């Protein structure tokens, strides 16, 4: 009979593409991965790995068994989810990530509420950019990830994920207080064609959004500085080094010497949480989504949850994300 943990190791190898990547994803040593694979090869009587330069690759038999392993593990996850739902208790470990401003603006209150209401739930959180959070959920390294779309540039999601809207996050342009446009009631992004932009890291989703949006307006942006954190970007603005897009979530306090002005085109980020469909009925998933949406709703003003988003897939029965009440 095939050993489930060895199938999990094979699945991790297929997903990560290397022994070191599989070891990191499984939180074990590379030697443990190699030992599990050697035992699995003896069990099936076929070679599953072949040398590929300094690394390894899956053989045809390895790829075939890895495809079955993915389906088997998904069924195991579904069985565990159904058993948790049957028991109805919010227990176990929940691993969750969020991009930096969401981690700062949502996690302190949401995770504290979860811990207070469900003391049997062990919470593990980390900051990750949206693409890395989605990849972690797909691999099974994370249970949930808080991610985002921009109003004019949705982020593609792989099949097999479920999503729930948390809030809409408006964004202003932040500029030095002595900037010629600092006194305006509204501005357009194209108004800053001659300014240097302070933006996110190369290749990050938000940076690519900024380039996409400005180029659509006929502006080739002048990128002066890069920083992952909003507060670092605002610090550079305060020093007179450029302008930046400043979403409201997690932004306060705005440093002295910085003015934020709304954008005429209503620039917004759509913030939502994703998880695997085969874990849809886990009470811990439902509880976490409820806590995140509650914090999103409590922020009030322009930041509020979107109900019935056209980008949300049809919910599975019992899914918390489209319910009028997260308890339903």
Short mmCIF file of C-alpha atoms in Angstrom, two decimals:
data_model
loop_
_atom_site.label_atom_id
_atom_site.label_comp_id
_atom_site.label_asym_id
_atom_site.label_seq_id
_atom_site.Cartn_x
_atom_site.Cartn_y
_atom_site.Cartn_z
CA UNK A 1 0.00 0.00 0.00
CA UNK A 2 1.28 3.47 -0.86
CA UNK A 3 2.39 5.53 2.12
CA UNK A 4 0.57 8.87 2.39
CA UNK A 5 3.54 10.83 3.74
CA UNK A 6 5.74 9.57 0.90
CA UNK A 7 3.09 10.62 -1.60
CA UNK A 8 3.07 14.03 0.09
CA UNK A 9 6.83 14.23 -0.42
CA UNK A 10 6.47 13.33 -4.10
CA UNK A 11 3.72 15.93 -4.50
CA UNK A 12 5.97 18.58 -2.91
CA UNK A 13 8.80 17.65 -5.26
CA UNK A 14 6.51 17.99 -8.26
CA UNK A 15 5.21 21.37 -7.08
CA UNK A 16 8.51 22.90 -5.97
CA UNK A 17 10.70 21.40 -8.68
CA UNK A 18 13.66 20.58 -6.41
CA UNK A 19 14.60 18.59 -3.31
CA UNK A 20 15.53 21.77 -1.41
CA UNK A 21 12.23 23.43 -2.37
CA UNK A 22 10.25 20.37 -1.30
CA UNK A 23 12.16 20.24 1.99
CA UNK A 24 11.43 23.91 2.68
CA UNK A 25 7.75 23.48 1.84
CA UNK A 26 7.43 20.42 4.07
CA UNK A 27 9.61 21.91 6.86
CA UNK A 28 11.98 18.92 6.83
CA UNK A 29 15.61 18.36 5.82
CA UNK A 30 16.71 17.60 2.27
CA UNK A 31 18.02 14.26 3.53
CA UNK A 32 14.52 13.39 4.85
CA UNK A 33 13.07 14.12 1.40
CA UNK A 34 15.67 11.91 -0.28
CA UNK A 35 15.03 9.08 2.19
CA UNK A 36 11.26 9.23 1.68
CA UNK A 37 11.67 9.16 -2.08
CA UNK A 38 14.05 6.18 -1.92
CA UNK A 39 11.49 4.27 0.17
CA UNK A 40 8.70 5.22 -2.26
CA UNK A 41 10.74 3.96 -5.22
CA UNK A 42 11.22 0.63 -3.42
CA UNK A 43 7.48 0.45 -2.70
CA UNK A 44 6.44 0.99 -6.34
CA UNK A 45 9.39 -0.89 -7.86
CA UNK A 46 10.13 1.92 -10.33
CA UNK A 47 12.54 4.83 -10.60
CA UNK A 48 10.72 8.07 -9.81
CA UNK A 49 13.66 10.53 -9.86
CA UNK A 50 16.53 10.99 -12.29
CA UNK A 51 19.58 13.25 -12.03
CA UNK A 52 19.33 16.53 -13.91
CA UNK A 53 22.58 18.46 -13.67
CA UNK A 54 23.06 19.23 -10.00
CA UNK A 55 19.40 18.62 -9.27
CA UNK A 56 16.79 15.99 -10.02
CA UNK A 57 13.77 15.62 -12.25
CA UNK A 58 10.75 13.36 -12.17
CA UNK A 59 10.80 10.38 -14.52
CA UNK A 60 7.71 9.50 -16.55
CA UNK A 61 6.67 7.14 -13.75
CA UNK A 62 7.34 9.88 -11.22
CA UNK A 63 5.14 12.38 -13.06
CA UNK A 64 2.38 9.80 -13.41
CA UNK A 65 2.42 8.96 -9.70
CA UNK A 66 2.70 12.67 -8.78
CA UNK A 67 -0.54 13.38 -10.65
CA UNK A 68 -2.28 10.65 -8.66
CA UNK A 69 -0.65 11.91 -5.45
CA UNK A 70 -2.10 15.40 -6.00
CA UNK A 71 -5.60 13.98 -6.39
CA UNK A 72 -5.20 11.64 -3.40
CA UNK A 73 -3.97 14.43 -1.13
CA UNK A 74 -6.80 16.68 -2.27
CA UNK A 75 -9.28 13.96 -1.29
CA UNK A 76 -7.58 13.57 2.08
CA UNK A 77 -7.84 17.35 2.61
CA UNK A 78 -11.52 17.19 1.70
CA UNK A 79 -12.09 14.31 4.13
CA UNK A 80 -10.35 16.22 6.92
CA UNK A 81 -12.40 19.31 6.07
CA UNK A 82 -15.64 17.32 6.23
CA UNK A 83 -14.66 15.74 9.55
CA UNK A 84 -13.83 19.17 11.02
CA UNK A 85 -17.16 20.48 9.77
CA UNK A 86 -18.96 17.49 11.28
CA UNK A 87 -17.26 18.09 14.62
CA UNK A 88 -18.00 21.81 14.29
CA UNK A 89 -15.03 22.95 16.40
CA UNK A 90 -12.53 25.65 15.45
CA UNK A 91 -9.29 23.90 16.41
CA UNK A 92 -5.95 22.93 14.94
CA UNK A 93 -3.44 25.16 13.13
CA UNK A 94 -4.30 27.93 10.66
CA UNK A 95 -1.54 29.36 8.46
CA UNK A 96 -2.35 32.71 6.89
CA UNK A 97 -0.51 35.39 4.94
CA UNK A 98 -1.25 38.94 3.80
CA UNK A 99 0.51 41.61 1.77
CA UNK A 100 2.16 44.21 4.06
CA UNK A 101 -0.56 46.88 4.32
CA UNK A 102 -3.25 44.25 4.87
CA UNK A 103 -1.10 42.55 7.50
CA UNK A 104 -0.78 45.90 9.28
CA UNK A 105 -4.35 47.07 8.74
CA UNK A 106 -6.28 43.80 9.25
CA UNK A 107 -4.25 41.18 11.09
CA UNK A 108 -3.82 42.72 14.57
CA UNK A 109 -7.56 42.97 15.22
CA UNK A 110 -8.70 39.96 13.20
CA UNK A 111 -6.17 37.53 14.62
CA UNK A 112 -6.65 38.82 18.17
CA UNK A 113 -10.41 38.30 17.82
CA UNK A 114 -9.86 34.77 16.49
CA UNK A 115 -7.55 33.87 19.36
CA UNK A 116 -9.98 35.27 21.96
CA UNK A 117 -13.02 33.50 20.48
CA UNK A 118 -11.29 30.21 19.61
CA UNK A 119 -8.47 29.45 22.09
CA UNK A 120 -8.00 25.98 20.59
CA UNK A 121 -6.92 27.48 17.25
CA UNK A 122 -3.17 27.94 16.68
CA UNK A 123 -2.52 30.91 14.39
CA UNK A 124 0.58 31.31 12.21
CA UNK A 125 0.78 34.49 10.10
CA UNK A 126 3.34 36.09 7.80
CA UNK A 127 3.68 38.95 5.35
CA UNK A 128 3.82 37.84 1.70
CA UNK A 129 3.21 39.64 -1.56
CA UNK A 130 -0.06 38.55 -3.26
CA UNK A 131 1.53 36.25 -5.84
CA UNK A 132 3.56 34.44 -3.18
CA UNK A 133 0.50 34.11 -0.94
CA UNK A 134 -1.54 32.55 -3.74
CA UNK A 135 1.30 30.17 -4.58
CA UNK A 136 1.54 29.15 -0.92
CA UNK A 137 -2.16 28.31 -0.79
CA UNK A 138 -1.96 26.31 -4.03
CA UNK A 139 1.04 24.33 -2.70
CA UNK A 140 -0.67 23.72 0.64
CA UNK A 141 1.95 25.66 2.61
CA UNK A 142 -0.77 28.16 3.63
CA UNK A 143 -4.43 27.76 4.50
CA UNK A 144 -5.46 31.31 3.56
CA UNK A 145 -3.91 34.33 1.86
CA UNK A 146 -5.14 37.92 1.85
CA UNK A 147 -4.46 39.27 -1.64
CA UNK A 148 -5.66 42.08 -3.93
CA UNK A 149 -6.84 43.19 -7.34
CA UNK A 150 -6.55 46.71 -8.69
CA UNK A 151 -9.77 48.23 -10.07
CA UNK A 152 -8.47 47.98 -13.65
CA UNK A 153 -6.11 44.99 -13.38
CA UNK A 154 -7.38 41.78 -11.75
CA UNK A 155 -4.83 39.26 -10.54
CA UNK A 156 -5.36 35.85 -12.20
CA UNK A 157 -6.14 33.02 -9.78
CA UNK A 158 -5.45 29.33 -10.41
CA UNK A 159 -8.30 26.84 -10.53
CA UNK A 160 -9.25 25.15 -7.28
CA UNK A 161 -9.28 28.29 -5.12
CA UNK A 162 -12.24 29.97 -3.39
CA UNK A 163 -12.29 33.70 -2.61
CA UNK A 164 -14.21 36.10 -0.38
CA UNK A 165 -14.22 39.90 -0.62
CA UNK A 166 -13.01 41.74 2.48
CA UNK A 167 -13.04 45.43 1.52
CA UNK A 168 -12.47 48.04 -1.16
CA UNK A 169 -9.41 50.17 -0.47
CA UNK A 170 -9.25 53.63 -2.09
CA UNK A 171 -5.86 55.06 -3.00
CA UNK A 172 -4.65 58.68 -3.17
CA UNK A 173 -1.49 60.23 -4.54
CA UNK A 174 0.96 61.22 -1.82
CA UNK A 175 3.25 64.17 -2.55
CA UNK A 176 5.46 66.61 -0.67
CA UNK A 177 3.50 69.42 1.00
CA UNK A 178 5.20 72.00 -1.23
CA UNK A 179 4.31 70.18 -4.47
CA UNK A 180 2.48 72.44 -6.99
CA UNK A 181 -0.57 70.10 -6.91
CA UNK A 182 -0.74 69.69 -3.14
CA UNK A 183 -3.62 72.17 -2.87
CA UNK A 184 -5.86 70.43 -5.41
CA UNK A 185 -9.09 68.69 -4.34
CA UNK A 186 -8.49 65.94 -6.92
CA UNK A 187 -5.69 64.95 -9.28
CA UNK A 188 -5.14 62.57 -12.19
CA UNK A 189 -2.24 60.13 -12.28
CA UNK A 190 -1.24 61.65 -15.61
CA UNK A 191 -0.74 65.02 -13.84
CA UNK A 192 2.52 63.61 -12.46
CA UNK A 193 4.14 62.80 -15.80
CA UNK A 194 7.16 64.96 -14.92
CA UNK A 195 7.55 63.65 -11.35
CA UNK A 196 9.65 60.78 -10.14
CA UNK A 197 7.56 57.90 -8.80
CA UNK A 198 8.31 55.95 -5.67
CA UNK A 199 6.99 52.47 -6.35
CA UNK A 200 7.11 48.82 -5.31
CA UNK A 201 9.74 46.22 -6.22
CA UNK A 202 10.46 45.19 -9.79
CA UNK A 203 8.02 42.53 -10.94
CA UNK A 204 5.63 42.94 -8.01
CA UNK A 205 1.94 43.02 -8.88
CA UNK A 206 1.39 46.58 -7.60
CA UNK A 207 4.44 47.89 -9.49
CA UNK A 208 3.22 46.25 -12.70
CA UNK A 209 -0.22 47.81 -12.10
CA UNK A 210 1.31 51.30 -11.83
CA UNK A 211 3.24 50.88 -15.07
CA UNK A 212 0.15 49.47 -16.83
CA UNK A 213 -2.10 52.31 -15.63
CA UNK A 214 0.26 55.19 -16.42
CA UNK A 215 1.17 53.82 -19.85
CA UNK A 216 -2.55 53.47 -20.64
CA UNK A 217 -2.74 57.24 -20.07
CA UNK A 218 0.18 57.90 -22.41
CA UNK A 219 2.70 58.46 -19.61
CA UNK A 220 6.01 56.62 -19.37
CA UNK A 221 6.69 56.73 -15.62
CA UNK A 222 10.00 57.95 -14.25
CA UNK A 223 10.84 55.46 -11.49
CA UNK A 224 13.09 57.01 -8.88
CA UNK A 225 12.92 54.77 -5.85
CA UNK A 226 11.44 51.40 -4.81
CA UNK A 227 10.17 50.24 -1.43
CA UNK A 228 7.86 47.41 -0.40
CA UNK A 229 6.34 49.19 2.62
CA UNK A 230 3.89 52.09 2.30
CA UNK A 231 5.46 53.87 5.27
CA UNK A 232 8.90 53.66 3.66
CA UNK A 233 7.46 55.11 0.45
CA UNK A 234 5.81 57.93 2.43
CA UNK A 235 9.11 58.63 4.20
CA UNK A 236 10.77 59.09 0.82
CA UNK A 237 7.93 61.39 -0.25
CA UNK A 238 8.40 63.44 2.94
CA UNK A 239 12.06 63.86 1.99
CA UNK A 240 10.98 65.39 -1.34
CA UNK A 241 12.19 62.46 -3.42
CA UNK A 242 9.04 61.86 -5.45
CA UNK A 243 5.36 60.94 -5.34
CA UNK A 244 3.61 57.62 -4.72
CA UNK A 245 0.23 55.93 -4.78
CA UNK A 246 -0.91 55.63 -1.16
CA UNK A 247 -3.81 53.25 -0.42
CA UNK A 248 -5.79 54.04 2.72
CA UNK A 249 -5.53 50.61 4.37
CA UNK A 250 -2.68 50.56 6.88
CA UNK A 251 -1.49 54.01 5.80
CA UNK A 252 -1.84 56.07 8.98
CA UNK A 253 -0.05 57.92 10.35
CA UNK A 254 0.95 59.97 7.31
CA UNK A 255 4.28 61.69 8.12
CA UNK A 256 4.62 65.45 8.43
CA UNK A 257 5.41 67.14 5.15
CA UNK A 258 3.25 64.77 3.08
CA UNK A 259 -0.11 65.63 1.50
CA UNK A 260 -2.47 62.99 0.09
CA UNK A 261 -4.93 63.99 -2.65
CA UNK A 262 -7.75 61.77 -4.03
CA UNK A 263 -7.58 60.61 -7.64
CA UNK A 264 -10.38 61.68 -10.01
CA UNK A 265 -10.58 58.21 -11.55
CA UNK A 266 -11.38 56.55 -8.20
CA UNK A 267 -8.30 54.38 -7.88
CA UNK A 268 -9.15 51.37 -5.69
CA UNK A 269 -7.75 48.03 -4.61
CA UNK A 270 -10.13 45.13 -4.08
CA UNK A 271 -8.87 43.19 -1.06
CA UNK A 272 -9.98 39.58 -0.63
CA UNK A 273 -8.97 36.28 0.95
CA UNK A 274 -8.40 32.99 -0.90
CA UNK A 275 -8.24 29.36 0.17
CA UNK A 276 -8.36 25.89 -1.40
CA UNK A 277 -11.78 24.64 -2.45
CA UNK A 278 -11.08 21.25 -0.87
CA UNK A 279 -10.80 22.99 2.53
CA UNK A 280 -13.99 25.00 2.01
CA UNK A 281 -15.95 23.50 4.91
CA UNK A 282 -13.29 23.76 7.62
CA UNK A 283 -14.70 25.67 10.61
CA UNK A 284 -11.33 27.39 11.09
CA UNK A 285 -11.50 28.76 7.52
CA UNK A 286 -15.03 30.02 8.12
CA UNK A 287 -14.02 31.64 11.42
CA UNK A 288 -11.01 33.39 9.86
CA UNK A 289 -13.03 34.74 6.93
CA UNK A 290 -15.68 36.00 9.34
CA UNK A 291 -13.03 37.79 11.45
CA UNK A 292 -11.35 39.39 8.44
CA UNK A 293 -14.65 40.59 6.96
CA UNK A 294 -15.74 41.95 10.33
CA UNK A 295 -12.59 44.06 10.62
CA UNK A 296 -12.97 45.19 7.00
CA UNK A 297 -16.56 46.28 7.65
CA UNK A 298 -15.63 48.09 10.86
CA UNK A 299 -13.13 50.31 9.08
CA UNK A 300 -16.12 52.18 7.60
CA UNK A 301 -16.00 55.18 5.30
CA UNK A 302 -14.79 54.36 1.81
CA UNK A 303 -13.32 51.07 2.98
CA UNK A 304 -16.10 48.50 3.07
CA UNK A 305 -16.66 44.91 1.95
CA UNK A 306 -17.97 44.34 -1.55
CA UNK A 307 -20.91 41.97 -1.67
CA UNK A 308 -21.67 39.95 -4.78
CA UNK A 309 -18.48 40.85 -6.63
CA UNK A 310 -18.65 39.68 -10.25
CA UNK A 311 -15.15 38.28 -9.84
CA UNK A 312 -16.24 35.99 -7.00
CA UNK A 313 -16.98 32.46 -8.15
CA UNK A 314 -20.29 30.79 -7.29
CA UNK A 315 -20.00 29.64 -3.67
CA UNK A 316 -20.07 26.07 -2.54
CA UNK A 317 -22.82 25.25 -0.08
CA UNK A 318 -21.69 26.32 3.35
CA UNK A 319 -18.99 28.66 2.02
CA UNK A 320 -18.64 31.78 4.18
CA UNK A 321 -17.72 34.19 1.43
CA UNK A 322 -21.06 35.00 -0.22
CA UNK A 323 -23.25 34.70 2.85
CA UNK A 324 -25.16 37.75 4.03
CA UNK A 325 -23.92 36.71 7.46
CA UNK A 326 -20.62 34.88 8.02
CA UNK A 327 -22.41 32.67 10.55
CA UNK A 328 -24.82 31.28 7.95
#
